[in-house]
Tab-separated table of C-alpha atoms and ligand atoms in Angstrom:
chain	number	residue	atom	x	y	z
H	23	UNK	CA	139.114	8.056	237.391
H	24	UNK	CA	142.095	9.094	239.623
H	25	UNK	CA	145.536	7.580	239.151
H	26	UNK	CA	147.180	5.777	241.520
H	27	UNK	CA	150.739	6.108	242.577
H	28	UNK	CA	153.488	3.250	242.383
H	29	UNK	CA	155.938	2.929	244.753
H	30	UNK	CA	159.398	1.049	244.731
H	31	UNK	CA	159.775	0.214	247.791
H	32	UNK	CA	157.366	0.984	251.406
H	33	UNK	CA	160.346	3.717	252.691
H	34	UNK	CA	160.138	5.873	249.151
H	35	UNK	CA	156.081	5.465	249.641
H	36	UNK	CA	155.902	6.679	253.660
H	37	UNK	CA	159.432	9.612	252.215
H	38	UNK	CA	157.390	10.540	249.258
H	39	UNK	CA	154.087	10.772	251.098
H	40	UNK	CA	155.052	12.610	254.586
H	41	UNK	CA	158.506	13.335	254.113
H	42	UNK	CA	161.818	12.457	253.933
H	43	UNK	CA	163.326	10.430	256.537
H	44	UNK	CA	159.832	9.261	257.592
H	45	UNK	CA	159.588	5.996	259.817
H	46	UNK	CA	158.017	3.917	261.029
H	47	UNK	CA	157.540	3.903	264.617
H	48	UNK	CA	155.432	0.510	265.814
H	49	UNK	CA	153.702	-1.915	263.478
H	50	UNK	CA	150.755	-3.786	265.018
H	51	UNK	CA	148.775	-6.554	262.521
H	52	UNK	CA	145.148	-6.064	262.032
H	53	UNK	CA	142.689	-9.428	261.419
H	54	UNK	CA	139.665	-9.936	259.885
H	55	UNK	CA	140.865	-10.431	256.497
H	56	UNK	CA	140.972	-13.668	254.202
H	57	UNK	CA	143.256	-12.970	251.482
H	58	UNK	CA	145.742	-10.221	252.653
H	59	UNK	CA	148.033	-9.787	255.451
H	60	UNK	CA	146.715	-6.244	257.473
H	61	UNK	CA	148.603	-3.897	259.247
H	62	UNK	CA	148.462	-0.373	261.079
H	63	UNK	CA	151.725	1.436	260.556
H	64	UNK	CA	152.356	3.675	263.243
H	65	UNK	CA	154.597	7.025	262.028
H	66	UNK	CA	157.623	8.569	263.754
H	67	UNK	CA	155.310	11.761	264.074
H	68	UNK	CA	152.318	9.914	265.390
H	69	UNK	CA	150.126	9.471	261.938
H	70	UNK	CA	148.564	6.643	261.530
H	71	UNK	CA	148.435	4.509	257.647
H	72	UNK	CA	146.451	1.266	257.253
H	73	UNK	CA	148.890	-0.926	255.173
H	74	UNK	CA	147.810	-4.606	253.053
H	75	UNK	CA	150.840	-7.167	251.571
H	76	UNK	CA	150.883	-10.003	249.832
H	77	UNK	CA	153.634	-11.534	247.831
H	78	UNK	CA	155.103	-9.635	245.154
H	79	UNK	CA	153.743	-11.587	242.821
H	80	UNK	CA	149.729	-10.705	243.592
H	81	UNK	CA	150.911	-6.828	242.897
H	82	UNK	CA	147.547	-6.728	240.593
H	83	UNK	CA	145.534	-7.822	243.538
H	84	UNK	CA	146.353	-3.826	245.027
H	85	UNK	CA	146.325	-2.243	242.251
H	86	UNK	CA	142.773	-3.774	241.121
H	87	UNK	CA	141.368	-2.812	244.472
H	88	UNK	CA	142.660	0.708	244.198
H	89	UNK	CA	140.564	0.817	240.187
H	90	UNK	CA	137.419	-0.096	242.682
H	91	UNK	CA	138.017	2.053	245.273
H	92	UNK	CA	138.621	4.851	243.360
H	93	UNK	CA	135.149	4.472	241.078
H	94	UNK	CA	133.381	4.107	243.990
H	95	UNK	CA	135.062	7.381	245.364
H	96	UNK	CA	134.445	9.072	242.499
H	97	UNK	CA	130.544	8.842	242.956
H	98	UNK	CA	130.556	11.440	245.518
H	99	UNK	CA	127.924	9.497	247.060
H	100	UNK	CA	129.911	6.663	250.327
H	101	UNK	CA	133.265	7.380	252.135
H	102	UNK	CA	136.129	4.912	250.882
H	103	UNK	CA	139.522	5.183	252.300
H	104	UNK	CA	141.219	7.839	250.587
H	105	UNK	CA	144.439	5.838	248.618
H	106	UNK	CA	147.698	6.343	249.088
H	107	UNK	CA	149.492	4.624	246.703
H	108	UNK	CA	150.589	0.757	245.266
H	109	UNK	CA	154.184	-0.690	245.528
H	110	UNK	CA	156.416	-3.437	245.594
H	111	UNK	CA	159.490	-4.047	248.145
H	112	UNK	CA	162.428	-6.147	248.160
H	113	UNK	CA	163.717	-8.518	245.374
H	114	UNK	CA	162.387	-12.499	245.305
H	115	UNK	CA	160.382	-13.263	248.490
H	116	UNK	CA	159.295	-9.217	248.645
H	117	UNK	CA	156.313	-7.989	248.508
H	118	UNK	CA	153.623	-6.209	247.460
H	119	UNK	CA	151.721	-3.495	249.342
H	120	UNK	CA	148.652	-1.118	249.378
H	121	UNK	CA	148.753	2.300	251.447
H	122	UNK	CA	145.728	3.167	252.530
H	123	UNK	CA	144.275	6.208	254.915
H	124	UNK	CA	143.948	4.430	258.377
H	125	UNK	CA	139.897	4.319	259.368
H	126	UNK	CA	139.776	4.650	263.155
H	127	UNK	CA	136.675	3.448	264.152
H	128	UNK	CA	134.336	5.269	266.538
H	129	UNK	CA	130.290	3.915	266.897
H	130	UNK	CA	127.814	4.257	264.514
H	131	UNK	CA	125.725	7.160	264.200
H	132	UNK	CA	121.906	6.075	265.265
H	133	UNK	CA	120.704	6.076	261.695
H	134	UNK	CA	123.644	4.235	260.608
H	135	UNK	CA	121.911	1.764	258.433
H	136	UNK	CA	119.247	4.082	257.400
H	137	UNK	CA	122.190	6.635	255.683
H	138	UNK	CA	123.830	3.787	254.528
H	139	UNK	CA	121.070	2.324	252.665
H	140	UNK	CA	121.001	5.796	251.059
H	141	UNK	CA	123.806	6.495	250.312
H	142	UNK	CA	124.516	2.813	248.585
H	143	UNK	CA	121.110	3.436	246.464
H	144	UNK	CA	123.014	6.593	245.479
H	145	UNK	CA	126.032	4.834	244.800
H	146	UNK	CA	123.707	2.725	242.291
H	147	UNK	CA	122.219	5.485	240.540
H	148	UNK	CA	125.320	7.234	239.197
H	149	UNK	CA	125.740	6.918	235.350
H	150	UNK	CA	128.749	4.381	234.262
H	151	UNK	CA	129.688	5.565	231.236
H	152	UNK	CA	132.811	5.960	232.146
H	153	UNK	CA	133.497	2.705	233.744
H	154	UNK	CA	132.570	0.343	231.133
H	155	UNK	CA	134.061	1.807	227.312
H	156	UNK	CA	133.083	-0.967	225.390
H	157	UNK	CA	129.695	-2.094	226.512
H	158	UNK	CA	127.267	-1.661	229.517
H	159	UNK	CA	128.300	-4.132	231.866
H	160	UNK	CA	131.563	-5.237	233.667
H	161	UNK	CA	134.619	-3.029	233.917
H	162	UNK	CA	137.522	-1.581	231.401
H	163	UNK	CA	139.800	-4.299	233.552
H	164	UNK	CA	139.699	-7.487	235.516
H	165	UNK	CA	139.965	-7.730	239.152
H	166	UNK	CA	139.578	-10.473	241.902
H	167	UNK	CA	136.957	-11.563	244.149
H	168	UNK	CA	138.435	-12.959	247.591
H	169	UNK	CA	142.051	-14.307	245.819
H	170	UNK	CA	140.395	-15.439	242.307
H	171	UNK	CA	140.159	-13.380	239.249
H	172	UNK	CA	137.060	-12.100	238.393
H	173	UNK	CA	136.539	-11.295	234.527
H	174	UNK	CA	134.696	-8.149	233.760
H	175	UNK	CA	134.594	-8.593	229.792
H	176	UNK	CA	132.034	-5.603	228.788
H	177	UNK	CA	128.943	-7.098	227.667
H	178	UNK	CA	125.725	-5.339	226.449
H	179	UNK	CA	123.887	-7.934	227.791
H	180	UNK	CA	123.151	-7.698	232.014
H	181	UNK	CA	122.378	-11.809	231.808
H	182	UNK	CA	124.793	-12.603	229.372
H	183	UNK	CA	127.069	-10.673	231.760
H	184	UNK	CA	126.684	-12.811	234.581
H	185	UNK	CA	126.215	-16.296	232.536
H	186	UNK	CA	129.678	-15.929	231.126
H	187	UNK	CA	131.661	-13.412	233.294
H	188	UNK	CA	130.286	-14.981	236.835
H	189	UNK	CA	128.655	-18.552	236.781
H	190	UNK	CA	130.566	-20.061	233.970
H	191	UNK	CA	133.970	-19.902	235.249
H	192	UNK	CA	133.359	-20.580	238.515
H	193	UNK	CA	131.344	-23.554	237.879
H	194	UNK	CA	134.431	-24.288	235.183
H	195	UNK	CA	136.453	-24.576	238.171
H	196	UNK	CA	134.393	-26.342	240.668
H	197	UNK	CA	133.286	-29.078	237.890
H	198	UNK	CA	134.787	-32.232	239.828
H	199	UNK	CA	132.527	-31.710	242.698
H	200	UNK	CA	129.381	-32.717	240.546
H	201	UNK	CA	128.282	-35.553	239.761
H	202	UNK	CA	126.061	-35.917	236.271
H	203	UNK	CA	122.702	-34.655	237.442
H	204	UNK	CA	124.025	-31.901	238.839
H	205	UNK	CA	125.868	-31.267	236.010
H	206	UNK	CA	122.768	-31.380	233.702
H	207	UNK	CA	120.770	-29.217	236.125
H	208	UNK	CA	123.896	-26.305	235.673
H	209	UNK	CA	124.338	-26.700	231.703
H	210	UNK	CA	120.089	-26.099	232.134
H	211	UNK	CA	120.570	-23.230	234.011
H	212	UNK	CA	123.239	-21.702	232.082
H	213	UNK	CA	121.078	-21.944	228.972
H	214	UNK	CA	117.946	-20.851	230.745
H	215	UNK	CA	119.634	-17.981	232.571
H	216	UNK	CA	117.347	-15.372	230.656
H	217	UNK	CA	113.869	-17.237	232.498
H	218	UNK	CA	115.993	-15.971	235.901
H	219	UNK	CA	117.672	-12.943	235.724
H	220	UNK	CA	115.989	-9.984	234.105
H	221	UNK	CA	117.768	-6.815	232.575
H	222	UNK	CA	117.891	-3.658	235.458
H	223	UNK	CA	116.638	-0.465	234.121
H	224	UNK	CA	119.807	1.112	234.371
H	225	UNK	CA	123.434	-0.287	234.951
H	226	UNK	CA	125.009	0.004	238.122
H	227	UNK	CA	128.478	0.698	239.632
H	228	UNK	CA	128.420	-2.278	242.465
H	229	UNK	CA	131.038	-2.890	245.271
H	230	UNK	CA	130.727	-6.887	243.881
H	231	UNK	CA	131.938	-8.270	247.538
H	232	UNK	CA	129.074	-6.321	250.228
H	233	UNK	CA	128.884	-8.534	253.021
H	234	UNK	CA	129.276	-7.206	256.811
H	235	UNK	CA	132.929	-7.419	256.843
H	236	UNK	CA	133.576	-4.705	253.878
H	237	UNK	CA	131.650	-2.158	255.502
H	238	UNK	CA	133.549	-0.124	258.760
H	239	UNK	CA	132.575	2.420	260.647
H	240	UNK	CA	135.004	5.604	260.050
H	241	UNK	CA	135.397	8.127	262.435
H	242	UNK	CA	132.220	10.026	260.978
H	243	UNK	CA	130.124	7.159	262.870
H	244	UNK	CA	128.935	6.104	259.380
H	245	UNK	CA	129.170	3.386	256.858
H	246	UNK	CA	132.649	3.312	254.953
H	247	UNK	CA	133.055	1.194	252.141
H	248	UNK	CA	136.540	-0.992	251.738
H	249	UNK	CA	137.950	-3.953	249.672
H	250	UNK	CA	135.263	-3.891	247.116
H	251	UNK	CA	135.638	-6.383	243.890
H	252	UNK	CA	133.710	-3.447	241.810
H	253	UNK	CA	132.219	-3.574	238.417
H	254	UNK	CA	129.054	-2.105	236.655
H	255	UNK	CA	126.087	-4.433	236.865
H	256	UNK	CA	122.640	-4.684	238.207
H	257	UNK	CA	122.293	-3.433	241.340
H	258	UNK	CA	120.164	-6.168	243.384
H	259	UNK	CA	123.370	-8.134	242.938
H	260	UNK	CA	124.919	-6.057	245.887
H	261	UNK	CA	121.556	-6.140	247.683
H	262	UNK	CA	121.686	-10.228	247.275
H	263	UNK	CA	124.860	-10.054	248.812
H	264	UNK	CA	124.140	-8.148	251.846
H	265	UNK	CA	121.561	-11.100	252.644
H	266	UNK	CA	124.311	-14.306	252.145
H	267	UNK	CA	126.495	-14.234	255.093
H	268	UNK	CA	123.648	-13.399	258.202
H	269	UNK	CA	122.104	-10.147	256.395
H	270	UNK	CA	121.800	-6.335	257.366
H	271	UNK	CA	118.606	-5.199	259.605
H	272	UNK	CA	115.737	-4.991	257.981
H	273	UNK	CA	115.884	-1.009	258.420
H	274	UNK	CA	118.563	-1.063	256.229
H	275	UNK	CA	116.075	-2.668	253.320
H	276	UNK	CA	113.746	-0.468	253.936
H	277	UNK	CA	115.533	2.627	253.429
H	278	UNK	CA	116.983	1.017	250.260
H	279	UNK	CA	113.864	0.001	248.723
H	280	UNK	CA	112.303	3.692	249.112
H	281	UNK	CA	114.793	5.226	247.014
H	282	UNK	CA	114.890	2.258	244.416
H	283	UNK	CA	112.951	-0.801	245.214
H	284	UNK	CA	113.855	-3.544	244.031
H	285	UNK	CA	111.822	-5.310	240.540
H	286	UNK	CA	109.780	-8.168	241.336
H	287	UNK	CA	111.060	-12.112	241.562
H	288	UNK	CA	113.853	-10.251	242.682
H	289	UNK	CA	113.952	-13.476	245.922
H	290	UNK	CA	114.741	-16.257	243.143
H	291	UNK	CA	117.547	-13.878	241.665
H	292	UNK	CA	119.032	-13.393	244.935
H	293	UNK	CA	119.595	-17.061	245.075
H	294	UNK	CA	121.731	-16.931	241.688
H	295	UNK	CA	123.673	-13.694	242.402
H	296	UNK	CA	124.933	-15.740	245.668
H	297	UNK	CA	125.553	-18.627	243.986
H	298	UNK	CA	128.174	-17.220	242.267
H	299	UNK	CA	129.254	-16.354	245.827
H	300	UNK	CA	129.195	-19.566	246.923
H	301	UNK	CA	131.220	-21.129	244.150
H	302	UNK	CA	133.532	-19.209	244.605
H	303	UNK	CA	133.858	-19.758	248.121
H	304	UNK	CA	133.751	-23.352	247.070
H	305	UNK	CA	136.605	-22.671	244.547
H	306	UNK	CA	138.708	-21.250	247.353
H	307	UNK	CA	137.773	-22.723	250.638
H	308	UNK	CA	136.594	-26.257	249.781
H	309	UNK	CA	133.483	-28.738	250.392
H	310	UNK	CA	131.838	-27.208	253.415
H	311	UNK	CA	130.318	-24.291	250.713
H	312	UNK	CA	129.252	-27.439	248.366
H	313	UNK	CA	125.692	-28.050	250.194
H	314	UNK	CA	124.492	-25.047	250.452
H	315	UNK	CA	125.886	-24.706	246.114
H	316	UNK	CA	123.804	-27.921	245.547
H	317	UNK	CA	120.405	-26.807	247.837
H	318	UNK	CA	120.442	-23.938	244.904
H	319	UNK	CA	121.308	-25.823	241.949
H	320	UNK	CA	118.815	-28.106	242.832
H	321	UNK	CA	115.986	-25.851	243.388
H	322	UNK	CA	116.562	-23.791	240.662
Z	15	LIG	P1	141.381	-8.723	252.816
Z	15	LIG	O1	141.750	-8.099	251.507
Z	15	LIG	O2	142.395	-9.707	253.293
Z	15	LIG	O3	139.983	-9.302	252.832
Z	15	LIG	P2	140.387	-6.374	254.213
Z	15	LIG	O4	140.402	-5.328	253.155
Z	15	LIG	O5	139.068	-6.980	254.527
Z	15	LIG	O6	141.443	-7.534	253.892
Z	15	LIG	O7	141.050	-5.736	255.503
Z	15	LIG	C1	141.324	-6.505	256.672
Z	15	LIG	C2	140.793	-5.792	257.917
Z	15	LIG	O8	141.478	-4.552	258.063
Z	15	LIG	C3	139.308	-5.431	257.800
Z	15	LIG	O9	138.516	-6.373	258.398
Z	15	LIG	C4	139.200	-4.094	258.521
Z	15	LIG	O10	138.813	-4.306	259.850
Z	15	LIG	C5	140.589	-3.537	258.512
Z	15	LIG	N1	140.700	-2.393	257.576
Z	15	LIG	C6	140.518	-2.419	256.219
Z	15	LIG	N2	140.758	-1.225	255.691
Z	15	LIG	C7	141.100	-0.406	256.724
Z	15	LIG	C8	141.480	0.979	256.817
Z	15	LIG	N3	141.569	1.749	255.742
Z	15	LIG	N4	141.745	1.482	258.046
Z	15	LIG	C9	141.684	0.690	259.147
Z	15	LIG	N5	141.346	-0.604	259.131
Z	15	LIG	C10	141.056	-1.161	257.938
């Protein structure tokens, strides 16, 4: 796995990485983010670096994104933003920063979806050894999903994985908004989690947060992967994913499921894969995810 450089401050990152005396010549702030404050930093000689802050304090937030980024780099199989490096600026009140290469859109290529389907059931099919040390499933550290941390304690066990790393905490966190039947139906599930989720035949590297918004198009007109909440799972959790928030055209399934399609009852899984999306969008956004949490907890 590549390293990834510290900085002190954001002038020794832009010196260190193009130059001494390097500035910056225009700042402009990018949305469509939920956790991190976004910006394209324009250089004195014209280059262009995407840049993410948050206080100094969330540091780990950067460098656990860069740990994802880099794994799913070092597949060799999707474009990620190449990394630039992790830092800190300023004493109490600074803050923290990630330096990455600046992705300037252009339109998709006309297979778009097709090649990314590919190149994501690629991305699934590259051995993990190296990712998980102690087990086959979750990640040699933690990391975050949105702004919560997301535990990636290496388990042998795929289901065990996901009972205790995934649903349990979050549904820890979000007990008050149960009342007792509810609560009986998720100590059920927990203990039944086996009669839902099956073992995958092999374990995957997964980008752990695939909805629409954490794929752009790079300059190549194709699919590039970014902000990614990665760990080693089963694969059909990303796929799950890709359906919660609207879903991906239906020639992107197709070109998945010819490479590796997917095991069967895989529909009732996708409902507890997103459920620990869900929660967690209950755990940081509030009630208006608690409906849709209950329609699942119910059915199950
Ligand atoms: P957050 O961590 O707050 O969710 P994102 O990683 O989603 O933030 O980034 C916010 C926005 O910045 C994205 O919606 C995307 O449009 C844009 N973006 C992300 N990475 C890059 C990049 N390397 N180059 C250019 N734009 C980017």
């Amino acid at each position: 796995m590549n390293t990834t450089q510290h900085f002190t401050s954001l002038t020794n990152a832009l010196c260190s990485l193009f130059g001494e005396g390097t500035k910056i010549k225009s700042t402009s702030r990018i949305s469509g983010g939920d956790i991190n404050e976004a910006y394209g930093l324009t250089l004195e000689g014209g280059k262009s670096v995407f840049m993410k802050s948050n206080t100094k304090e969330n540091l780990s937030f950067f460098t656990a994104e860069a740990v994802g980024l880099n794994a799913i780099s070092g597949t060799k199989t999707i474009n990620t933003p190449h990394i630039l490096g992790v830092g800190t600026d300023g004493d109490r009140g600074g803050y923290s920063f990630l330096l990455l290469e600046f992705i300037s859109a252009k339109s998709r290529n006309a297979n778009y979806w097709e090649d990314f389907a590919r190149q994501l059931a690629n991305m699934h099919r590259v051995p993990t050894a190296g990712l998980v040390l102690n087990g086959k499933y979750g990640l040699n550290c933690d990391n975050y999903i949105g702004r919560r941390r997301q535990v990636n304690t290496e388990h042998e066990s795929w289901t065990v994985f996901f009972r205790d790393c995934r649903l349990e905490p979050q549904f820890k966190a979000a007990a008050r908004y149960f009342e007792k039947d509810d609560l009986k139906r998720i100590v059920s599930l927990l203990d039944h989690i086996d009669d839902i989720l099956v073992e995958p035949e092999y374990p995957s590297l997964l980008h752990g947060d695939l909805w629409a918004g954490n794929v752009i198009t790079g300059n190549d007109g194709r699919a590039w992967l970014i902000d990614p909440a990665a760990y080693v799972g089963h694969a059909e959790a990303d796929i799950a994913m890709t359906e919660l928030f609207g879903g991906f055209p239906p020639v992107f399934y197709d070109a998945y499921k010819e490479i590796t399609p997917l095991q069967p009852g895989y529909e009732r899984r996708r409902d507890i894969y997103n459920l620990y999306h869900l929660l967690n969008h209950l755990n940081m956004f509030g009630r208006m995810y608690l409906p849709d949490v209950k329609r699942i907890v119910r059915r199950i």
